[in-house]
Every structure is written in C-alpha cells, then in structure tokens.
Coordinates of C-alpha atoms and ligand atoms in Angstrom, one line a residue:
X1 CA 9.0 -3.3 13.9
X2 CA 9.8 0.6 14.6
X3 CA 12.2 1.6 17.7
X4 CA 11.2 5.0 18.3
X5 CA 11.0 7.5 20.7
X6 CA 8.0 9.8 22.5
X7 CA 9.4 13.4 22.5
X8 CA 7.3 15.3 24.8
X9 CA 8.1 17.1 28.1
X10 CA 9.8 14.2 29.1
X11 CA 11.4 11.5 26.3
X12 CA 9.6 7.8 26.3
X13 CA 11.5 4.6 25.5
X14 CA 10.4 1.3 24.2
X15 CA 9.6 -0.8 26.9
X16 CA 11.0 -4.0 25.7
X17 CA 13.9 -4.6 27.0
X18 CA 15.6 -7.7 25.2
X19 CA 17.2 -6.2 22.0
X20 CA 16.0 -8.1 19.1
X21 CA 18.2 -9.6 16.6
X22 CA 16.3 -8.1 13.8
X23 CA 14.4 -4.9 13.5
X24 CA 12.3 -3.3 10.5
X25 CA 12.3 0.8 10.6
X26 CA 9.5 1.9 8.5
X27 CA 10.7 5.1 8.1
X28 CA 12.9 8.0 8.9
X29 CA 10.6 10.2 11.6
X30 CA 11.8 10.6 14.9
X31 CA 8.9 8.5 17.1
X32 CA 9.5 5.7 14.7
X33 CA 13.6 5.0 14.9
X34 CA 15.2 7.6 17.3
X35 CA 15.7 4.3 19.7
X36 CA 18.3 3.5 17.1
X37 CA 20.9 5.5 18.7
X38 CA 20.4 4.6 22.0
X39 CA 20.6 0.7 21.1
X40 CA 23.5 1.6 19.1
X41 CA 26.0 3.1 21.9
X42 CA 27.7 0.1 21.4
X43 CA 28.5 -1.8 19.0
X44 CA 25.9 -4.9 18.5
X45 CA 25.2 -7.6 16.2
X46 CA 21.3 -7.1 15.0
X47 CA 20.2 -6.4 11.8
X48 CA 18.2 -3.1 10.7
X49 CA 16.2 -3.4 7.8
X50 CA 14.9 -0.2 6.1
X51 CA 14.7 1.2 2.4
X52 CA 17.2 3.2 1.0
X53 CA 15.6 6.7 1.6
X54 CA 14.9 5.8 4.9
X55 CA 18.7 4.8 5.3
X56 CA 19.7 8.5 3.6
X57 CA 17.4 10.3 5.9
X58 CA 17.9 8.7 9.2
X59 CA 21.2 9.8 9.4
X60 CA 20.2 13.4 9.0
X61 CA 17.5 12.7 11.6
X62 CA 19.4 11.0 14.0
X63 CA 22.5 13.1 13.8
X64 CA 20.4 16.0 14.6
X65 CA 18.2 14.1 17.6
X66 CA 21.9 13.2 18.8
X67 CA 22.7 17.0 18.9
X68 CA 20.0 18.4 20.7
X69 CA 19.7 15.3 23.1
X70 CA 19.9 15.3 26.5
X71 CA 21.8 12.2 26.7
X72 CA 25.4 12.6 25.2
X73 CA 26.0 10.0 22.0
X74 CA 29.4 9.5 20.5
X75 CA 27.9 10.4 17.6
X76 CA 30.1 9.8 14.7
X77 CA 30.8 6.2 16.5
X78 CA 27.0 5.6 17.1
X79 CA 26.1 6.6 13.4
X80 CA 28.8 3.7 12.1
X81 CA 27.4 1.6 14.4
X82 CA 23.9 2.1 12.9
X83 CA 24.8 1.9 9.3
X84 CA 27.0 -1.2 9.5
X85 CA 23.6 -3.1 10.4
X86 CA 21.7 -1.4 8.3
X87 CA 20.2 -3.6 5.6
X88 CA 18.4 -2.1 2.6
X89 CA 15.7 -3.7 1.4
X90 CA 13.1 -2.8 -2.0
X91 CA 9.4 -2.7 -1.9
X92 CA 8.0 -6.1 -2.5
X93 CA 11.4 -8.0 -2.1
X94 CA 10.4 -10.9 0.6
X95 CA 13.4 -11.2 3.0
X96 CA 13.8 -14.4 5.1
X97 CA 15.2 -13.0 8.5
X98 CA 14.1 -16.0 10.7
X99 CA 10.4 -14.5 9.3
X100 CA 9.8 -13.6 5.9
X101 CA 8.4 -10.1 5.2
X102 CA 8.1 -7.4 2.4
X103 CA 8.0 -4.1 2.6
X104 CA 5.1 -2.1 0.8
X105 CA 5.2 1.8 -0.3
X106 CA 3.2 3.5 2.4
X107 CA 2.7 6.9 1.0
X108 CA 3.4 9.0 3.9
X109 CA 7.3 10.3 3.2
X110 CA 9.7 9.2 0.8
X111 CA 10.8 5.4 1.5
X112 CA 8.2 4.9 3.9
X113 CA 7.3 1.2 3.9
X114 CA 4.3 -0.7 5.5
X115 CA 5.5 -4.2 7.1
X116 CA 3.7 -7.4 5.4
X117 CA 4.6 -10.4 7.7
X118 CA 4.7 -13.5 6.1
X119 CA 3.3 -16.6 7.3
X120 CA 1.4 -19.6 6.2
X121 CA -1.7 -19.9 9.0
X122 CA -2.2 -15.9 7.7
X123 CA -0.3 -12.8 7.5
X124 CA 0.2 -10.0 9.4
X125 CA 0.2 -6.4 8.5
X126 CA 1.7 -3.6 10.0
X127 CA 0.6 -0.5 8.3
X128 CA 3.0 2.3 9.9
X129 CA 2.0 5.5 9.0
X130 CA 0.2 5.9 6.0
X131 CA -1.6 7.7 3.6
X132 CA -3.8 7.0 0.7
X133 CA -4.1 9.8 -1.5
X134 CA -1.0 11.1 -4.0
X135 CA 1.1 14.1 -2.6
X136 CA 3.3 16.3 -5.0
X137 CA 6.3 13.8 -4.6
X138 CA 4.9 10.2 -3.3
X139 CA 2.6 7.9 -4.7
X140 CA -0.5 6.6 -2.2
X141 CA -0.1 3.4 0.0
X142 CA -0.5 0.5 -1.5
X143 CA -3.9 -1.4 -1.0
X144 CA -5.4 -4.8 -1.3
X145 CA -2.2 -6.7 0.6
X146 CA -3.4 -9.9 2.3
X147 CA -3.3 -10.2 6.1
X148 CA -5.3 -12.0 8.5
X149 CA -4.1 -9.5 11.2
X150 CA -3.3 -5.7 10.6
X151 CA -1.9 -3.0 13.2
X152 CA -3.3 0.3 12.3
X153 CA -2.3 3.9 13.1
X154 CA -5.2 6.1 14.0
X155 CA -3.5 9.3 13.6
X156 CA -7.0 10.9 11.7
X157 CA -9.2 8.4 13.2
X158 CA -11.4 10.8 14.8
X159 CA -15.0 11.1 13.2
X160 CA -14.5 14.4 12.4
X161 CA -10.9 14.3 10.4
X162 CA -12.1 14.8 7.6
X163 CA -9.0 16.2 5.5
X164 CA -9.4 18.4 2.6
X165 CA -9.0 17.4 -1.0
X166 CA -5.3 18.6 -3.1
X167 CA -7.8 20.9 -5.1
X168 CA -8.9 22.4 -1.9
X169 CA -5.3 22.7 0.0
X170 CA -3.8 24.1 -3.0
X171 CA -6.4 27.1 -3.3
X172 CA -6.4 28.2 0.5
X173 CA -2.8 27.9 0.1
X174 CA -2.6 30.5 -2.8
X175 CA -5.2 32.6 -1.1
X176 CA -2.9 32.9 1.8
X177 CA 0.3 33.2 0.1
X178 CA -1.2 35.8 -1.8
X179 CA -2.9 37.5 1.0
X180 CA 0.4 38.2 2.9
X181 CA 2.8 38.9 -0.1
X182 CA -0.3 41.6 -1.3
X183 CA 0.6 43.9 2.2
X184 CA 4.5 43.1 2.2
X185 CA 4.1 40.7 4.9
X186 CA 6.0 37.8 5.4
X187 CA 4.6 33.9 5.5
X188 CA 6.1 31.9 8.3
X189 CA 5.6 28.4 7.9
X190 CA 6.9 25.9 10.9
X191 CA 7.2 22.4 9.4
X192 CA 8.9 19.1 10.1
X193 CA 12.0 18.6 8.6
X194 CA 11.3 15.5 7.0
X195 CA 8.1 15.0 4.3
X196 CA 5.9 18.4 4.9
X197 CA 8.6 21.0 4.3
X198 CA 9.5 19.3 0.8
X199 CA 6.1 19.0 -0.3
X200 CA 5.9 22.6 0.4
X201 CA 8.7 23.8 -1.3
X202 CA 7.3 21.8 -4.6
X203 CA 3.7 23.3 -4.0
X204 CA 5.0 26.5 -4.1
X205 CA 7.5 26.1 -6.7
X206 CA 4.7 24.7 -9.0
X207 CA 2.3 27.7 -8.4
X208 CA 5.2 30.2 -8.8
X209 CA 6.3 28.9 -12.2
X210 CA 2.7 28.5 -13.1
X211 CA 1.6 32.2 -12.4
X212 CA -0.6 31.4 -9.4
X213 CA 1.8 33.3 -6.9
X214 CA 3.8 36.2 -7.6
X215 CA 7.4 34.9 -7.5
X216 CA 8.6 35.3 -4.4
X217 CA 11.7 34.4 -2.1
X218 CA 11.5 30.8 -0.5
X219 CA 13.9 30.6 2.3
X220 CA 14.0 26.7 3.9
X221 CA 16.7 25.9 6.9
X222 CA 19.1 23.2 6.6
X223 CA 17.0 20.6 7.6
X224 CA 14.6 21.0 5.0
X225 CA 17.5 21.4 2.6
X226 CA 19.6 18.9 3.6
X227 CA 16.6 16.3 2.8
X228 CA 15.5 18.1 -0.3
X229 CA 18.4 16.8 -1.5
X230 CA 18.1 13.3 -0.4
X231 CA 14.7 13.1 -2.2
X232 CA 16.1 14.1 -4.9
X233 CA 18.9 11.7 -4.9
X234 CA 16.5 9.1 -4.5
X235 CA 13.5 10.4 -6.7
X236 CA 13.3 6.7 -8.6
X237 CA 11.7 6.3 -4.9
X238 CA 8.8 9.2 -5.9
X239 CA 5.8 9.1 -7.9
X240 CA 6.5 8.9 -11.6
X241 CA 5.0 12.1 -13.1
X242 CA 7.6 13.8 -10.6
X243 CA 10.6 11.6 -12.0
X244 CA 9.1 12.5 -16.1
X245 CA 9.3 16.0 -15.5
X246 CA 12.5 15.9 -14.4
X247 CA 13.9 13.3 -17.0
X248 CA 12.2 14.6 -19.7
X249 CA 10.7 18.2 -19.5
X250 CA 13.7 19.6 -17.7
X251 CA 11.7 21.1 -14.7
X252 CA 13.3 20.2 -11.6
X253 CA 11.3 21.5 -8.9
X254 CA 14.3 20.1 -6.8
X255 CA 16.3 22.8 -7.6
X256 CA 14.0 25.7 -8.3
X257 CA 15.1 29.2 -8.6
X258 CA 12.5 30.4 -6.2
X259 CA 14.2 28.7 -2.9
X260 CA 16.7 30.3 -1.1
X261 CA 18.8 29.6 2.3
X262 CA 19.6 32.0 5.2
X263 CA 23.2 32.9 4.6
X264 CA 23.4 35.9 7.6
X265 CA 23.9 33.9 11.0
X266 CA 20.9 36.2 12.7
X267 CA 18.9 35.4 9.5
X268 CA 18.0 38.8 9.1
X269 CA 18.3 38.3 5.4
X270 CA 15.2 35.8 5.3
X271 CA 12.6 38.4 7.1
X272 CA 12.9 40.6 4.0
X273 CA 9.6 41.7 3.1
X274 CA 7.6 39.6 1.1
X275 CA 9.3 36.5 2.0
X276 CA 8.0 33.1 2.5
X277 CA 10.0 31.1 5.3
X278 CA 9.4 27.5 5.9
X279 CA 11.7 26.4 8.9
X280 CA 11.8 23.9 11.6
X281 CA 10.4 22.5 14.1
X282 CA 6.7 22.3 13.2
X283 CA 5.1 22.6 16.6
X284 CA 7.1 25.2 17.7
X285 CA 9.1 23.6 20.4
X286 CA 12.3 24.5 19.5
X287 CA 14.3 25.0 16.6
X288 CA 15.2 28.3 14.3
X289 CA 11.1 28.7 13.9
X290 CA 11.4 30.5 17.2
X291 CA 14.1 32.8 16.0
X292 CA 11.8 34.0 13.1
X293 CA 8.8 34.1 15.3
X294 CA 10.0 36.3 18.1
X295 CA 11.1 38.6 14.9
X296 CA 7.8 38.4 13.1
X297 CA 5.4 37.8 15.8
X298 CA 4.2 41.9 16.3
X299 CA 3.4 42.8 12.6
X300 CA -0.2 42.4 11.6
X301 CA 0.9 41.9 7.8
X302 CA 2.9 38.4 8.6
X303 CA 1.2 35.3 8.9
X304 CA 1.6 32.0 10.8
X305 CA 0.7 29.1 8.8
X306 CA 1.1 25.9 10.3
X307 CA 0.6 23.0 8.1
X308 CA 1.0 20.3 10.4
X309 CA -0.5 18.2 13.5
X310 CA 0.0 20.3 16.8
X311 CA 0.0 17.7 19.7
X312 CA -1.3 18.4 22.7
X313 CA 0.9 20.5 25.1
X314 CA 2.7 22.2 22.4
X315 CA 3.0 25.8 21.8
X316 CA 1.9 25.3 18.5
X317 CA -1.5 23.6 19.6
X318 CA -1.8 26.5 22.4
X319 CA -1.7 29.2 19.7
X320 CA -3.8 27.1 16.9
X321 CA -6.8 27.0 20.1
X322 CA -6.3 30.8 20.4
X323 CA -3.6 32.1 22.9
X324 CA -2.3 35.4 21.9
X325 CA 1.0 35.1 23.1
X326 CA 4.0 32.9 23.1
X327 CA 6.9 32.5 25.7
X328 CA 10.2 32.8 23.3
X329 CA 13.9 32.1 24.9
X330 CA 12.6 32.9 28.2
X331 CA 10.1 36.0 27.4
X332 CA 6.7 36.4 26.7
X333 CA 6.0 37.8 22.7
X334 CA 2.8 39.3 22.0
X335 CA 1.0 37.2 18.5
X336 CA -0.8 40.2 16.3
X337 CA 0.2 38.3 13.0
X338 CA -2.3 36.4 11.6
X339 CA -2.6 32.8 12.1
X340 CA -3.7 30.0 9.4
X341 CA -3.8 26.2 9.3
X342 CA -3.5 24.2 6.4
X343 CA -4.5 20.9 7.0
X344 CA -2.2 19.1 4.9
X345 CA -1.5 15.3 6.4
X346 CA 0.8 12.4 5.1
X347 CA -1.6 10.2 7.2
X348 CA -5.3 8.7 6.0
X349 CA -8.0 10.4 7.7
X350 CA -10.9 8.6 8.7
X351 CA -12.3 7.6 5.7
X352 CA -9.0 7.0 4.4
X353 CA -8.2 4.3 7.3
X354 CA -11.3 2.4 7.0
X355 CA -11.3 2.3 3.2
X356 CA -7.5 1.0 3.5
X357 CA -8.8 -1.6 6.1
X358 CA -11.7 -2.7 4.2
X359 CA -9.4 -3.5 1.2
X360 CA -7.2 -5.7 3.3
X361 CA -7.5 -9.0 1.9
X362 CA -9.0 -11.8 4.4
X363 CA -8.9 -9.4 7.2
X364 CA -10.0 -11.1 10.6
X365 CA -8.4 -8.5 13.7
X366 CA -7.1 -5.5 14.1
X367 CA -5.1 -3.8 16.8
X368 CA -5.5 0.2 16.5
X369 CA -2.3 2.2 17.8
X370 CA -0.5 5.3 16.9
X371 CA -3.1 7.7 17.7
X372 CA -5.0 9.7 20.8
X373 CA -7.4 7.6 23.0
X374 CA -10.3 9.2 21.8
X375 CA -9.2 8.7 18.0
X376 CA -8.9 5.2 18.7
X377 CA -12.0 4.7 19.9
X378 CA -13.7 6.5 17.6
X379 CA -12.0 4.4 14.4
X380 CA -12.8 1.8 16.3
X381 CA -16.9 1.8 16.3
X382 CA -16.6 3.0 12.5
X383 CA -15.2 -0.4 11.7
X384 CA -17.0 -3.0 9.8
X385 CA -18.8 -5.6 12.5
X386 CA -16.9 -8.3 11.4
X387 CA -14.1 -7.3 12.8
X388 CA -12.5 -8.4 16.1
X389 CA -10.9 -5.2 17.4
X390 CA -7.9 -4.3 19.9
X391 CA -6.8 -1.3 21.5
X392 CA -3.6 -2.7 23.2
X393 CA -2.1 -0.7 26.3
X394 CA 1.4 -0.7 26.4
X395 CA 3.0 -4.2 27.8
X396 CA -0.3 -6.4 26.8
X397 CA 0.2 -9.4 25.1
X398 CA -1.4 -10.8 22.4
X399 CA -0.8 -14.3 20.2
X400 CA -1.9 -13.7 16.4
Ligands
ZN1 ZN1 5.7 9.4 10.3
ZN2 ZN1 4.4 8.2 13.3

C-alpha cells in the first residue's frame, strides 16, 4: 500500500526491497507513489491498483518528479511502463488480488482512496491521508468502515491543530484578498500542484462571481492548470453540488473567466498590479514561486499567503517562524511584503482523527504513521483507553 518517496534535503526510498506483485496507490501526491518510477525503469510484471483520478494525475506528477530528478528516467518508456500495470479500480468495488480489498473515498484530493483490507479473522484499514470535513470540490472521508486494525496518518495530530471552520477560512481569505487588491498589491500564493491550488482557484472564483472580491486576475502555472483540467474531466469523482452546478446551472467554476495563465516566458505579465498568483511549489523550495517572489518580495503592498503545511527545514517554514529574508537562485532577497497563513488542510486535524477512529467499527489496534514524532505521540494519549496503540519505526514488524 503507497510507494512513495521523502523529498527533503536528501530523497528517502522505501526500504523494502522485494518488489511486490501487487501494490495499492492511494493517491496522486508525491510521498505517496513517486517510487513508481523508480520500480518502473524496467519493465515488470506487478499490478498497480489506483482510481481513475489518481491514474490521470500521477502521470502529471510523475512526469514532472522525473524532470526535475536527480536520477535520469527514460521517461516516456517509464510512464508506459507504469500505465500498462495500472489497474483502475471504483470506490467500494472489492478486488480479489491474492487479498480482497476496497477502496473508500478519503476526502483529501480528488480520487483519493482509503485501503479497506478484507479478511475474515478482522479487517484492516489503512486510512491514507484523509480528511473529514467537505472542501469546495470533494466530499469528506467516509466513516464507520469495519476494521479490527487501522493505520492512521497523524498529519494534525498535535493537541493544538485545531483547524479552522470553511466559514472561518473563507472570511480571512476575503479579508486578505481584499486587503492587498485595496493598495494595488499583488497576492502571491505558493501551493501544491495537486488538491490546494484547485480548491483555491474555485474559492476565489465563487467569491468573485458572488461580489465578495472585486474581480480580479487569477493567474495559476501549468501545474495547477494542467490538473484543473483533470478534475474536471473526472468531476463524477467530486462532490455532487459541484457536478449540479455544472450540469444544471451552467456555472463551471472549472473554467471561470477570472483565471488566467502566464503567457510572457519572464512572467512579467502575471505581477500586474492587483493580481492574484497561485503558483508552485508550496514550501518554497523550488519551482516558478521563486521567480515571482524574488519579483514581489521588496513591496510592502504584496502579500505572501501560504495556504499549506511548511515542513521543517523549508524556506517556507523559516519565513512562516519570522525570518525576514530569503536566499533566491543564489542571493539573499530582503521580505518587506506582508506575510499570511491560511490554514486550509486536506488532512483531519485532531479532533478530526479521533472522531474518524472512534467511528471505526470493531476497532482493537492502531498503528499511527504519517506524521512528526511529537504529533504522534500526542494523537496517541488522546485516544480512547481501549485501544492498543503503535508507533512503528521504520523496519519493525508487526503480525495483525
Ligand atoms: Zn496527500
Ligand atoms: Zn501524504
């Protein structure tokens, strides 16, 4: 279940080293199938279950984790290689593969699936990331499975991540929007490609049309584009207001009038004033973000927003704590534009993990991953007694 990769300073690889002859990817980020290349230098019988979004989207993932990779792929031979294996599977379709299991709608970006083992002496659950409250575009996790076992992340497991409500989110986000576009400043918005930079785009696009924001230019990269497109290809895999108002209202916030790509190559075009930019990558390692920051940074009008988790280590983190500078191509840019953080999340926070747990039918143990040590810990003493609990290091062994 999952074959991803750890980007950080240095990349980490799954330690297993026997290549299974099946393998579930729960969906298209990087840290959960960027392995997929790597396995798939050459060609290989093994068989890659996934849902269809997932399928659309990790080929505009891993095509682009190929490209900026240390390691040189064959990519257009390693992409075949993945997609011949690939087999698509539906929510709630069991699928005997040696082992049955289902996959169940997470919540956390379009096609994302939580893994439901199947077996007699009691189930096993493997949650993936998830999240339980409805976004603009996806419907919450599913709840109440049955599963004697379940492998949690702990992304927001900390006490204190507490995320706020939609209500909340959407009015610091007009307040901010607002407060830049007011003194002809520009909104720069990092984001990952994937999930956060759609949901965005349809936030916006919603307040916009609904008088909440003066309209304004939107300006997303390819990335973003490139999977705006694939959600809405596969919308029948979104929540069902969203598909209504497309089918029978004729508002397609897919394809709103607001949104606008680059078209000069220095993307001078997009720092017009007033602009909103929402550009990769979200933690500011990298990516065309750093092309509009080293052009944006020395204006008190502009704003930083981020809108994501900033790991540790990360530029983005460093200037989210309070450093006033940031080290661009090679030189060091002084930060006088404001800086915001929205705490949007496609993962449960606290509360959110334990209620999801607590409605896990028959639930005995549960193994916490997929999150810092100290979150861990802490989701760990705020579940129920009855519980047996697990944090795992990596290469123990457990029998369930
Ligand atoms: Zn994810
Ligand atoms: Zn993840």
């Amino acid at each position: 279940m999952d074959y991803g990769v750890k980007i950080g300073a240095q990349e980490e690889y799954p330690t297993i080293k026997k290549v299974p002859k099946n393998i579930v990817i729960t969906h298209a980020h990087l840290d959960h199938a960027a392995y997929l290349p790597h396995l798939f230098r050459k060609e290989r019988k093994t068989n890659v279950y996934m849902t269809k979004p997932t399928r659309d989207l990790i080929q505009l993932m891993i095509a682009d984790y190929m490209r900026v990779s240390k390691n040189d792929f064959d990519n257009g031979k390693v992409l075949n290689n993945i997609l011949r294996n690939c087999r698509i599977t539906d929510y709630g379709t069991v699928v005997d593969a040696g082992v049955k299991f289902s996959l169940h709608n997470s919540g956390h970006i379009m096609g994302s699936a939580s893994v439901l083992v199947h077996n007699p002496k009691g189930n096993l659950l493997y949650t993936s990331d998830f999240s339980t409250r409805t976004s603009r575009i996806m419907d919450p996790a599913e709840m109440g499975l049955t599963a004697k076992t379940a492998i949690v992340e702990s992304t927001y497991g900390g006490k204190n991540d507490v995320l706020p409500s939609n209500k909340e989110l959407g009015e610091k986000l007009v307040k901010v929007v607002n407060g830049t576009l007011k003194k002809n400043g520009r909104l720069l918005i990092p984001s990952f490609a994937v999930g956060r930079g759609q949901e965005l785009v349809l936030m916006l696009d919603s307040y916009m049309r609904g008088g909440l924001i003066e309209p304004a230019p939107i300006y997303i990269d390819g990335m973003i584009k490139k999977a705006l497109h694939i959600f809405r290809h596969d919308v029948i895999y979104a929540k069902k207001e969203l598909q209504h108002s497309i089918l029978v209202s004729d508002v397609d916030p897919f394809k709103s009038r607001y949104v606008f790509v680059p078209q000069s190559r220095d993307r001078r075009d997009a720092i017009e004033e007033g602009s909103i930019i929402i550009t990769t990558s979200g933690m500011l390692k990298g990516g065309p973000v750093m092309t509009y920051l080293r052009e944006l940074a020395g204006d008190k009008r502009n704003t930083l927003m981020f809108v994501g988790y900033q790991a540790p280590g990360t530029p983005g983190r460093r200037i989210m704590d309070g450093e006033k500078s940031v080290r661009i191509r090679g030189q060091e840019v002084k930060l006088k534009m404001n800086i915001e953080t929205l705490k949007m999340s496609a993962h449960a926070d606290h509360n959110g993990l334990v209620q999801y747990l607590n409605n896990v039918k028959g639930l005995e143990k549960v193994f916490i991953v997929h999150g810092e040590e100290r979150k861990r810990k802490e989701l760990e003493e705020s579940l129920d007694k009855k519980y047996e609990v697990f944090l795992p290091k990596v290469g123990e062994e457990y029998e369930v």
